[in-house]
């Protein structure tokens, strides 16, 4: 049932809304523009997945050094998600989005001028600020859409993750076609042209966002003290959701940056086909997010998470198997080989595609929990979940590199993901079992009603 609410005027002509609200007029413009903005910002955030291969050749970096370029970008794109989401709740997503687009354009342009590893690390860190737009957009869209459409809206906005594939498509041919060229204002071709194009695009989007979205924004937390906005973070379930998000989003970010190099090193592919095959992972991991939100609206987010973790365990369980065979030495000194196993590039790509499908649906299911459990604190809770999930994307690339160095197996990448997924699935299942034991039998068929416990009495009656 649609609820009619009375909006109080906020500062600068914006509207302060209650936690449970209707869908506002102009919500579709907010959703469309915020999704476009997030797509491009996500492309900027993860552009080093492609640029890094050329940078590694030019600066003569090893795999561990290269992994830290991507990791620092992911770090800065994660660590500010909590305050960014809270700020969007307090002053409106419109203002924060425009400011972030303009601010990110500066270091994006400067990447094209870097000639040393140290400078590149610093600029990669600054460019990574783009990733924080996610929690801003989540809070912004949650304020504009009513609960009956939030799952789909947040899922569609989150599909902006498809931006991870943008550089995979435009990067290799652009790099190859402009290598050695010099353009206006001394802009160099090759990999250095890509961040310049992104910088210009970010400025254009800042102007378009200012012009297109409603001037009167919706604020979910302008009148709420910071202490109240942070209060939900004391709930263990917030941290549980954050760990889920490490598995479905942090791992997605890490693999988006890591897979091109994995294809080049382990299957002998050149950069462009490696980038295209990586896009086959990115597409479902991004485009299925709205479907995940739609399904979660109908059958419950926890049911979707069970299916997500099951498919992730199955795919990573196969992908982590190293190529090889068992050698048996017999009593007479003979050696025989048995159980030979090797996975070719097509089977590998098919399994990675299925892994991307699971992550795409799972990302929406995690965020469907948030406005249901914490309707008045979507910015702070969504910011924390996004921050910790993104930090997983910071930790995982170096972990991939170090586990490969220690074990000698490239497939150790997927062993790391298998263990992470198993921990998440186990914690979730134990939580469900404990909840049912405490409140059964009345909750046996209502796994997704636990959120009522975290609402205030006023929110529960709304």
Short mmCIF file of C-alpha atoms in Angstrom, two decimals:
data_model
loop_
_atom_site.label_atom_id
_atom_site.label_comp_id
_atom_site.label_asym_id
_atom_site.label_seq_id
_atom_site.Cartn_x
_atom_site.Cartn_y
_atom_site.Cartn_z
CA UNK A 1 0.00 0.00 0.00
CA UNK A 2 1.38 3.41 -0.93
CA UNK A 3 1.75 5.73 1.99
CA UNK A 4 1.13 9.44 1.68
CA UNK A 5 3.53 11.55 3.68
CA UNK A 6 3.85 15.22 4.47
CA UNK A 7 7.31 16.57 3.74
CA UNK A 8 8.81 19.26 5.89
CA UNK A 9 10.89 21.88 4.20
CA UNK A 10 14.59 21.45 4.77
CA UNK A 11 17.53 23.75 4.30
CA UNK A 12 18.04 25.18 0.80
CA UNK A 13 14.50 24.23 -0.20
CA UNK A 14 15.05 20.46 0.13
CA UNK A 15 12.57 18.06 1.74
CA UNK A 16 13.15 16.03 4.90
CA UNK A 17 11.33 12.70 4.62
CA UNK A 18 10.42 10.01 7.19
CA UNK A 19 12.11 6.59 7.07
CA UNK A 20 9.03 5.00 5.48
CA UNK A 21 7.92 7.15 2.53
CA UNK A 22 6.39 7.11 -0.91
CA UNK A 23 8.13 7.36 -4.27
CA UNK A 24 8.75 11.00 -5.11
CA UNK A 25 7.99 12.77 -8.35
CA UNK A 26 11.25 12.97 -10.27
CA UNK A 27 12.58 9.70 -8.82
CA UNK A 28 13.17 8.22 -12.28
CA UNK A 29 15.38 11.17 -13.28
CA UNK A 30 17.41 10.70 -10.11
CA UNK A 31 17.76 6.98 -10.81
CA UNK A 32 18.74 7.45 -14.46
CA UNK A 33 21.30 10.20 -13.86
CA UNK A 34 22.81 8.67 -10.73
CA UNK A 35 23.22 5.34 -12.56
CA UNK A 36 25.04 7.00 -15.48
CA UNK A 37 27.26 8.94 -13.07
CA UNK A 38 28.07 5.81 -11.09
CA UNK A 39 28.84 3.82 -14.25
CA UNK A 40 31.47 6.30 -15.38
CA UNK A 41 32.90 6.77 -11.89
CA UNK A 42 33.18 3.00 -11.56
CA UNK A 43 35.03 2.87 -14.88
CA UNK A 44 37.47 5.50 -13.61
CA UNK A 45 37.87 3.67 -10.31
CA UNK A 46 38.90 0.38 -11.96
CA UNK A 47 40.68 1.68 -15.05
CA UNK A 48 44.04 0.38 -13.79
CA UNK A 49 42.91 -3.18 -14.50
CA UNK A 50 43.67 -2.45 -18.18
CA UNK A 51 46.06 0.49 -17.93
CA UNK A 52 48.14 -1.42 -15.39
CA UNK A 53 49.32 -3.97 -17.94
CA UNK A 54 50.81 -1.21 -20.12
CA UNK A 55 52.07 0.69 -17.07
CA UNK A 56 53.83 -2.49 -15.87
CA UNK A 57 55.69 -2.73 -19.18
CA UNK A 58 56.68 0.94 -19.22
CA UNK A 59 57.81 1.19 -15.59
CA UNK A 60 59.16 -2.40 -15.37
CA UNK A 61 57.02 -3.35 -12.35
CA UNK A 62 56.58 -6.82 -10.89
CA UNK A 63 53.19 -8.38 -10.15
CA UNK A 64 53.16 -7.35 -6.48
CA UNK A 65 53.99 -3.71 -7.32
CA UNK A 66 51.26 -3.68 -9.95
CA UNK A 67 48.73 -5.13 -7.51
CA UNK A 68 49.32 -2.22 -5.13
CA UNK A 69 48.34 0.34 -7.78
CA UNK A 70 44.91 -1.25 -8.09
CA UNK A 71 44.69 -1.89 -4.36
CA UNK A 72 45.30 1.75 -3.39
CA UNK A 73 42.64 2.94 -5.83
CA UNK A 74 40.18 0.46 -4.31
CA UNK A 75 41.21 1.49 -0.79
CA UNK A 76 40.35 5.16 -1.28
CA UNK A 77 37.18 4.17 -3.10
CA UNK A 78 36.05 2.32 0.01
CA UNK A 79 37.26 4.15 3.10
CA UNK A 80 34.97 7.19 2.67
CA UNK A 81 31.76 5.33 1.88
CA UNK A 82 30.36 5.63 5.37
CA UNK A 83 30.77 9.43 5.72
CA UNK A 84 29.75 9.92 2.07
CA UNK A 85 26.48 8.03 2.63
CA UNK A 86 25.79 9.97 5.82
CA UNK A 87 26.54 13.26 4.06
CA UNK A 88 24.09 12.36 1.29
CA UNK A 89 21.42 11.72 3.92
CA UNK A 90 22.07 15.11 5.52
CA UNK A 91 22.56 17.50 2.58
CA UNK A 92 21.18 15.49 -0.35
CA UNK A 93 22.68 13.17 -2.94
CA UNK A 94 22.48 15.80 -5.68
CA UNK A 95 25.04 18.11 -4.10
CA UNK A 96 27.41 15.33 -3.06
CA UNK A 97 27.30 13.65 -6.47
CA UNK A 98 28.08 16.82 -8.40
CA UNK A 99 30.96 17.67 -6.06
CA UNK A 100 32.46 14.18 -6.33
CA UNK A 101 32.30 14.14 -10.13
CA UNK A 102 34.16 17.45 -10.34
CA UNK A 103 36.72 16.52 -7.67
CA UNK A 104 37.63 13.18 -9.26
CA UNK A 105 38.27 14.77 -12.66
CA UNK A 106 41.46 16.45 -11.39
CA UNK A 107 43.53 13.40 -10.34
CA UNK A 108 42.11 11.44 -13.30
CA UNK A 109 43.71 13.96 -15.65
CA UNK A 110 46.97 14.01 -13.68
CA UNK A 111 47.38 10.23 -14.09
CA UNK A 112 48.25 10.96 -17.73
CA UNK A 113 51.26 12.99 -16.59
CA UNK A 114 52.78 10.40 -14.19
CA UNK A 115 56.23 9.00 -15.00
CA UNK A 116 57.28 7.32 -11.74
CA UNK A 117 55.89 4.50 -9.63
CA UNK A 118 55.61 6.67 -6.50
CA UNK A 119 53.62 9.41 -8.24
CA UNK A 120 51.40 6.82 -9.86
CA UNK A 121 50.63 5.22 -6.49
CA UNK A 122 49.59 8.61 -5.10
CA UNK A 123 47.40 9.46 -8.09
CA UNK A 124 45.84 5.98 -8.14
CA UNK A 125 44.89 6.52 -4.51
CA UNK A 126 43.31 9.91 -5.29
CA UNK A 127 41.47 8.63 -8.37
CA UNK A 128 40.05 5.87 -6.20
CA UNK A 129 37.85 8.47 -4.48
CA UNK A 130 35.43 7.82 -7.36
CA UNK A 131 34.36 4.53 -5.79
CA UNK A 132 32.70 6.32 -2.87
CA UNK A 133 29.88 7.50 -5.12
CA UNK A 134 28.21 4.14 -4.56
CA UNK A 135 27.02 4.83 -1.00
CA UNK A 136 25.93 8.32 -2.06
CA UNK A 137 23.76 6.90 -4.82
CA UNK A 138 22.29 4.21 -2.54
CA UNK A 139 21.21 6.81 0.03
CA UNK A 140 20.00 9.20 -2.69
CA UNK A 141 17.82 6.63 -4.46
CA UNK A 142 16.52 5.14 -1.20
CA UNK A 143 15.27 8.62 -0.28
CA UNK A 144 13.43 9.03 -3.59
CA UNK A 145 11.86 5.56 -3.92
CA UNK A 146 9.21 3.95 -1.72
CA UNK A 147 9.80 0.55 -0.18
CA UNK A 148 7.77 -1.25 -2.84
CA UNK A 149 10.30 -0.17 -5.52
CA UNK A 150 13.51 0.14 -3.52
CA UNK A 151 14.84 -3.33 -4.29
CA UNK A 152 14.59 -2.80 -8.04
CA UNK A 153 15.78 0.83 -7.91
CA UNK A 154 18.84 0.06 -5.80
CA UNK A 155 19.58 -2.95 -7.99
CA UNK A 156 19.36 -0.89 -11.18
CA UNK A 157 21.59 1.81 -9.72
CA UNK A 158 24.06 -0.83 -8.61
CA UNK A 159 24.18 -2.15 -12.18
CA UNK A 160 26.46 0.83 -12.75
CA UNK A 161 29.13 -1.69 -11.77
CA UNK A 162 29.08 -2.38 -15.52
CA UNK A 163 31.45 0.58 -15.67
CA UNK A 164 34.21 -1.89 -14.82
CA UNK A 165 33.92 -3.18 -18.38
CA UNK A 166 34.08 0.22 -20.10
CA UNK A 167 37.87 0.43 -20.04
CA UNK A 168 38.02 -3.24 -21.04
CA UNK A 169 36.30 -2.31 -24.32
CA UNK A 170 37.65 1.12 -25.17
CA UNK A 171 41.08 0.79 -23.55
CA UNK A 172 42.98 -1.77 -25.68
CA UNK A 173 42.03 -0.41 -29.15
CA UNK A 174 42.47 3.18 -27.96
CA UNK A 175 45.87 2.40 -26.47
CA UNK A 176 47.03 0.51 -29.56
CA UNK A 177 45.65 3.06 -32.03
CA UNK A 178 47.12 6.18 -30.40
CA UNK A 179 50.47 4.89 -29.07
CA UNK A 180 53.20 7.42 -29.76
CA UNK A 181 50.80 10.18 -30.82
CA UNK A 182 50.55 13.65 -29.29
CA UNK A 183 47.30 15.60 -29.20
CA UNK A 184 46.21 19.15 -28.30
CA UNK A 185 47.66 20.69 -25.11
CA UNK A 186 50.45 18.10 -25.14
CA UNK A 187 48.19 15.14 -24.27
CA UNK A 188 50.02 11.90 -25.03
CA UNK A 189 48.47 8.88 -26.76
CA UNK A 190 48.56 5.27 -25.64
CA UNK A 191 47.46 4.46 -22.10
CA UNK A 192 47.86 8.12 -21.07
CA UNK A 193 44.96 9.22 -23.29
CA UNK A 194 42.37 7.14 -21.40
CA UNK A 195 42.44 9.07 -18.08
CA UNK A 196 42.24 12.37 -19.99
CA UNK A 197 39.06 11.24 -21.74
CA UNK A 198 37.59 10.18 -18.40
CA UNK A 199 38.47 13.53 -16.79
CA UNK A 200 36.60 15.45 -19.50
CA UNK A 201 33.62 13.09 -19.24
CA UNK A 202 33.39 13.57 -15.47
CA UNK A 203 33.17 17.35 -15.84
CA UNK A 204 30.43 16.98 -18.48
CA UNK A 205 28.44 14.66 -16.21
CA UNK A 206 28.72 17.08 -13.30
CA UNK A 207 27.08 19.76 -15.45
CA UNK A 208 24.38 17.39 -16.75
CA UNK A 209 23.53 16.19 -13.25
CA UNK A 210 23.15 19.77 -12.06
CA UNK A 211 20.79 20.49 -14.97
CA UNK A 212 18.67 17.31 -15.10
CA UNK A 213 17.85 16.02 -11.62
CA UNK A 214 15.24 17.82 -9.45
CA UNK A 215 16.64 20.93 -7.75
CA UNK A 216 14.61 20.18 -4.60
CA UNK A 217 16.28 17.11 -3.18
CA UNK A 218 15.03 14.64 -0.57
CA UNK A 219 16.95 14.32 2.70
CA UNK A 220 16.63 11.21 4.84
CA UNK A 221 18.65 12.41 7.79
CA UNK A 222 19.18 16.17 7.82
CA UNK A 223 17.63 16.67 11.25
CA UNK A 224 19.09 13.50 12.77
CA UNK A 225 22.16 13.74 15.06
CA UNK A 226 25.28 11.93 13.88
CA UNK A 227 25.15 9.71 16.98
CA UNK A 228 21.68 8.49 15.95
CA UNK A 229 22.86 7.87 12.38
CA UNK A 230 25.71 5.72 13.68
CA UNK A 231 23.61 3.84 16.27
CA UNK A 232 22.68 0.93 13.93
CA UNK A 233 26.37 0.11 13.51
CA UNK A 234 26.25 -1.55 16.94
CA UNK A 235 24.09 -4.33 15.44
CA UNK A 236 26.10 -7.45 14.61
CA UNK A 237 23.95 -8.02 11.54
CA UNK A 238 25.39 -4.86 9.96
CA UNK A 239 28.85 -6.38 10.15
CA UNK A 240 27.48 -9.69 8.87
CA UNK A 241 26.00 -7.93 5.84
CA UNK A 242 29.37 -6.25 5.35
CA UNK A 243 31.15 -9.60 5.17
CA UNK A 244 28.59 -10.85 2.65
CA UNK A 245 29.37 -7.77 0.59
CA UNK A 246 33.08 -8.49 0.70
CA UNK A 247 32.32 -11.83 -0.97
CA UNK A 248 29.91 -10.54 -3.65
CA UNK A 249 31.30 -7.04 -4.28
CA UNK A 250 34.85 -6.87 -2.94
CA UNK A 251 35.71 -10.06 -4.81
CA UNK A 252 33.98 -8.69 -7.92
CA UNK A 253 36.09 -5.53 -7.81
CA UNK A 254 39.27 -7.55 -7.25
CA UNK A 255 38.56 -9.99 -10.09
CA UNK A 256 37.55 -7.20 -12.48
CA UNK A 257 41.05 -5.79 -12.10
CA UNK A 258 42.87 -9.12 -11.80
CA UNK A 259 41.33 -11.25 -14.57
CA UNK A 260 42.89 -9.49 -17.60
CA UNK A 261 46.35 -10.26 -16.25
CA UNK A 262 45.23 -13.79 -15.28
CA UNK A 263 44.18 -14.46 -18.88
CA UNK A 264 47.40 -12.99 -20.27
CA UNK A 265 49.69 -14.92 -17.91
CA UNK A 266 47.91 -18.29 -17.78
CA UNK A 267 46.30 -18.67 -21.20
CA UNK A 268 48.79 -16.72 -23.33
CA UNK A 269 46.21 -14.23 -24.62
CA UNK A 270 46.96 -10.71 -25.79
CA UNK A 271 45.47 -7.73 -23.95
CA UNK A 272 42.35 -7.17 -26.07
CA UNK A 273 40.90 -10.73 -26.02
CA UNK A 274 41.80 -10.93 -22.32
CA UNK A 275 39.82 -7.73 -21.72
CA UNK A 276 36.83 -9.00 -23.72
CA UNK A 277 36.73 -12.30 -21.83
CA UNK A 278 36.94 -10.39 -18.55
CA UNK A 279 33.88 -8.43 -19.68
CA UNK A 280 31.98 -11.74 -19.80
CA UNK A 281 32.47 -11.86 -16.04
CA UNK A 282 31.68 -8.18 -15.50
CA UNK A 283 28.44 -8.11 -17.52
CA UNK A 284 26.43 -10.63 -15.48
CA UNK A 285 28.02 -9.43 -12.24
CA UNK A 286 26.62 -5.98 -13.03
CA UNK A 287 23.58 -6.35 -15.27
CA UNK A 288 21.93 -9.05 -13.15
CA UNK A 289 21.87 -6.76 -10.14
CA UNK A 290 18.42 -5.30 -10.99
CA UNK A 291 17.14 -8.86 -11.42
CA UNK A 292 18.58 -9.72 -8.02
CA UNK A 293 16.73 -6.77 -6.50
CA UNK A 294 13.48 -7.75 -8.22
CA UNK A 295 13.75 -11.37 -7.04
CA UNK A 296 14.66 -10.23 -3.51
CA UNK A 297 11.54 -8.04 -3.44
CA UNK A 298 9.45 -11.14 -4.10
CA UNK A 299 11.03 -14.15 -2.39
CA UNK A 300 13.22 -12.51 0.24
CA UNK A 301 16.86 -11.48 0.25
CA UNK A 302 18.03 -14.32 2.47
CA UNK A 303 16.73 -16.99 0.11
CA UNK A 304 18.60 -15.27 -2.72
CA UNK A 305 21.78 -15.21 -0.62
CA UNK A 306 21.60 -18.98 -0.05
CA UNK A 307 21.48 -19.53 -3.82
CA UNK A 308 24.27 -16.99 -4.36
CA UNK A 309 26.69 -18.62 -1.95
CA UNK A 310 25.89 -22.12 -3.24
CA UNK A 311 26.77 -21.16 -6.82
CA UNK A 312 29.88 -19.26 -5.72
CA UNK A 313 31.14 -22.28 -3.75
CA UNK A 314 30.54 -24.60 -6.70
CA UNK A 315 32.35 -22.40 -9.25
CA UNK A 316 35.31 -21.36 -7.10
CA UNK A 317 35.63 -24.97 -5.91
CA UNK A 318 36.36 -26.03 -9.49
CA UNK A 319 38.39 -22.96 -10.46
CA UNK A 320 40.78 -23.35 -7.51
CA UNK A 321 41.90 -26.80 -8.74
CA UNK A 322 45.47 -26.53 -10.13
CA UNK A 323 46.31 -28.05 -13.49
CA UNK A 324 48.35 -31.21 -13.07
CA UNK A 325 48.26 -34.90 -12.28
CA UNK A 326 49.17 -37.37 -9.56
CA UNK A 327 52.50 -39.19 -9.96
CA UNK A 328 52.76 -42.58 -8.25
CA UNK A 329 56.18 -44.16 -7.67
CA UNK A 330 55.90 -47.95 -7.60
CA UNK A 331 58.04 -50.43 -5.63
CA UNK A 332 60.02 -51.35 -8.75
CA UNK A 333 60.91 -47.71 -9.35
CA UNK A 334 58.40 -47.10 -12.13
CA UNK A 335 56.44 -43.86 -12.11
CA UNK A 336 52.92 -43.58 -13.49
CA UNK A 337 50.67 -40.56 -13.93
CA UNK A 338 47.00 -40.56 -12.96
CA UNK A 339 43.97 -38.24 -12.75
CA UNK A 340 45.33 -35.62 -15.12
CA UNK A 341 43.40 -32.36 -14.87
CA UNK A 342 43.57 -29.16 -16.90
CA UNK A 343 40.99 -26.48 -17.57
CA UNK A 344 41.06 -24.68 -20.91
CA UNK A 345 40.23 -21.04 -21.50
CA UNK A 346 36.62 -21.73 -22.56
CA UNK A 347 35.71 -23.82 -19.53
CA UNK A 348 37.45 -21.27 -17.34
CA UNK A 349 35.45 -18.43 -18.92
CA UNK A 350 32.17 -20.35 -18.55
CA UNK A 351 32.79 -20.92 -14.83
CA UNK A 352 33.84 -17.30 -14.29
CA UNK A 353 30.65 -16.22 -16.10
CA UNK A 354 28.54 -18.27 -13.65
CA UNK A 355 30.52 -16.79 -10.76
CA UNK A 356 29.68 -13.32 -12.09
CA UNK A 357 25.98 -14.26 -12.27
CA UNK A 358 26.02 -15.26 -8.61
CA UNK A 359 27.79 -12.05 -7.57
CA UNK A 360 25.44 -9.84 -9.59
CA UNK A 361 22.32 -11.26 -7.96
CA UNK A 362 23.96 -11.42 -4.53
CA UNK A 363 25.01 -7.77 -4.50
CA UNK A 364 21.41 -6.66 -4.85
CA UNK A 365 20.23 -9.12 -2.20
CA UNK A 366 22.69 -7.74 0.36
CA UNK A 367 21.49 -4.17 -0.21
CA UNK A 368 17.84 -5.20 -0.19
CA UNK A 369 18.37 -6.04 3.50
CA UNK A 370 19.41 -2.50 4.41
CA UNK A 371 16.24 -0.38 3.86
CA UNK A 372 14.22 -3.30 5.28
CA UNK A 373 16.21 -3.66 8.49
CA UNK A 374 17.32 -0.03 8.90
CA UNK A 375 14.87 2.19 6.96
CA UNK A 376 15.92 5.37 8.76
CA UNK A 377 19.66 4.86 8.38
CA UNK A 378 20.22 3.70 4.82
CA UNK A 379 23.07 6.18 4.31
CA UNK A 380 25.13 5.17 7.35
CA UNK A 381 24.45 1.42 7.19
CA UNK A 382 24.76 1.30 3.40
CA UNK A 383 27.94 3.35 3.67
CA UNK A 384 29.51 0.97 6.18
CA UNK A 385 28.53 -2.13 4.23
CA UNK A 386 29.86 -0.57 1.03
CA UNK A 387 33.03 0.59 2.76
CA UNK A 388 33.89 -2.81 4.20
CA UNK A 389 32.90 -4.55 0.98
CA UNK A 390 35.15 -2.23 -0.97
CA UNK A 391 37.99 -2.77 1.50
CA UNK A 392 37.72 -6.43 0.56
CA UNK A 393 38.51 -5.31 -2.97
CA UNK A 394 41.57 -3.53 -1.56
CA UNK A 395 42.85 -6.53 0.38
CA UNK A 396 42.18 -9.23 -2.23
CA UNK A 397 44.47 -8.19 -5.17
CA UNK A 398 47.64 -8.19 -3.02
CA UNK A 399 46.39 -11.39 -1.38
CA UNK A 400 46.01 -12.95 -4.83
CA UNK A 401 49.57 -11.92 -5.69
CA UNK A 402 51.10 -13.11 -2.42
CA UNK A 403 49.27 -16.47 -2.38
CA UNK A 404 50.44 -17.09 -5.94
CA UNK A 405 53.99 -16.20 -4.85
CA UNK A 406 53.83 -18.48 -1.80
CA UNK A 407 52.06 -21.46 -3.42
CA UNK A 408 53.24 -21.21 -7.01
CA UNK A 409 49.65 -21.85 -8.15
CA UNK A 410 47.82 -19.12 -10.12
CA UNK A 411 44.56 -20.86 -9.16
CA UNK A 412 45.18 -19.92 -5.51
CA UNK A 413 43.19 -16.78 -6.44
CA UNK A 414 40.03 -18.86 -6.41
CA UNK A 415 41.01 -20.79 -3.30
CA UNK A 416 40.99 -17.45 -1.46
CA UNK A 417 37.48 -16.73 -2.78
CA UNK A 418 36.26 -20.23 -1.91
CA UNK A 419 37.35 -19.84 1.71
CA UNK A 420 35.80 -16.36 1.96
CA UNK A 421 32.48 -17.59 0.55
CA UNK A 422 32.44 -20.62 2.86
CA UNK A 423 32.87 -18.36 5.90
CA UNK A 424 29.98 -16.12 4.77
CA UNK A 425 27.65 -19.02 4.02
CA UNK A 426 28.41 -20.70 7.34
CA UNK A 427 27.82 -17.52 9.37
CA UNK A 428 24.56 -16.82 7.56
CA UNK A 429 23.23 -20.34 8.05
CA UNK A 430 24.18 -20.46 11.73
CA UNK A 431 22.40 -17.12 12.23
CA UNK A 432 19.24 -18.40 10.57
CA UNK A 433 19.29 -21.61 12.60
CA UNK A 434 19.83 -19.70 15.83
CA UNK A 435 17.01 -17.28 15.02
CA UNK A 436 14.58 -20.10 14.27
CA UNK A 437 15.51 -21.94 17.43
CA UNK A 438 14.85 -18.80 19.44
CA UNK A 439 11.60 -17.78 17.74
CA UNK A 440 10.24 -20.92 16.03
CA UNK A 441 7.77 -22.07 14.96
CA UNK A 442 6.12 -18.77 14.06
CA UNK A 443 9.14 -17.55 12.01
CA UNK A 444 9.84 -20.83 10.25
CA UNK A 445 8.39 -19.56 6.97
CA UNK A 446 9.32 -15.89 7.42
CA UNK A 447 13.10 -15.67 7.29
CA UNK A 448 13.00 -12.06 6.12
CA UNK A 449 10.91 -10.56 8.94
CA UNK A 450 13.82 -10.21 11.36
CA UNK A 451 14.26 -6.59 10.25
CA UNK A 452 11.22 -5.58 12.31
CA UNK A 453 13.34 -5.99 15.45
CA UNK A 454 15.68 -3.17 14.42
CA UNK A 455 13.04 -0.53 13.76
CA UNK A 456 11.96 2.05 16.26
CA UNK A 457 8.38 1.69 17.53
CA UNK A 458 7.39 4.65 15.34
CA UNK A 459 8.94 3.05 12.23
CA UNK A 460 7.31 -0.30 12.99
CA UNK A 461 3.88 1.35 13.18
CA UNK A 462 4.42 3.36 9.98
#
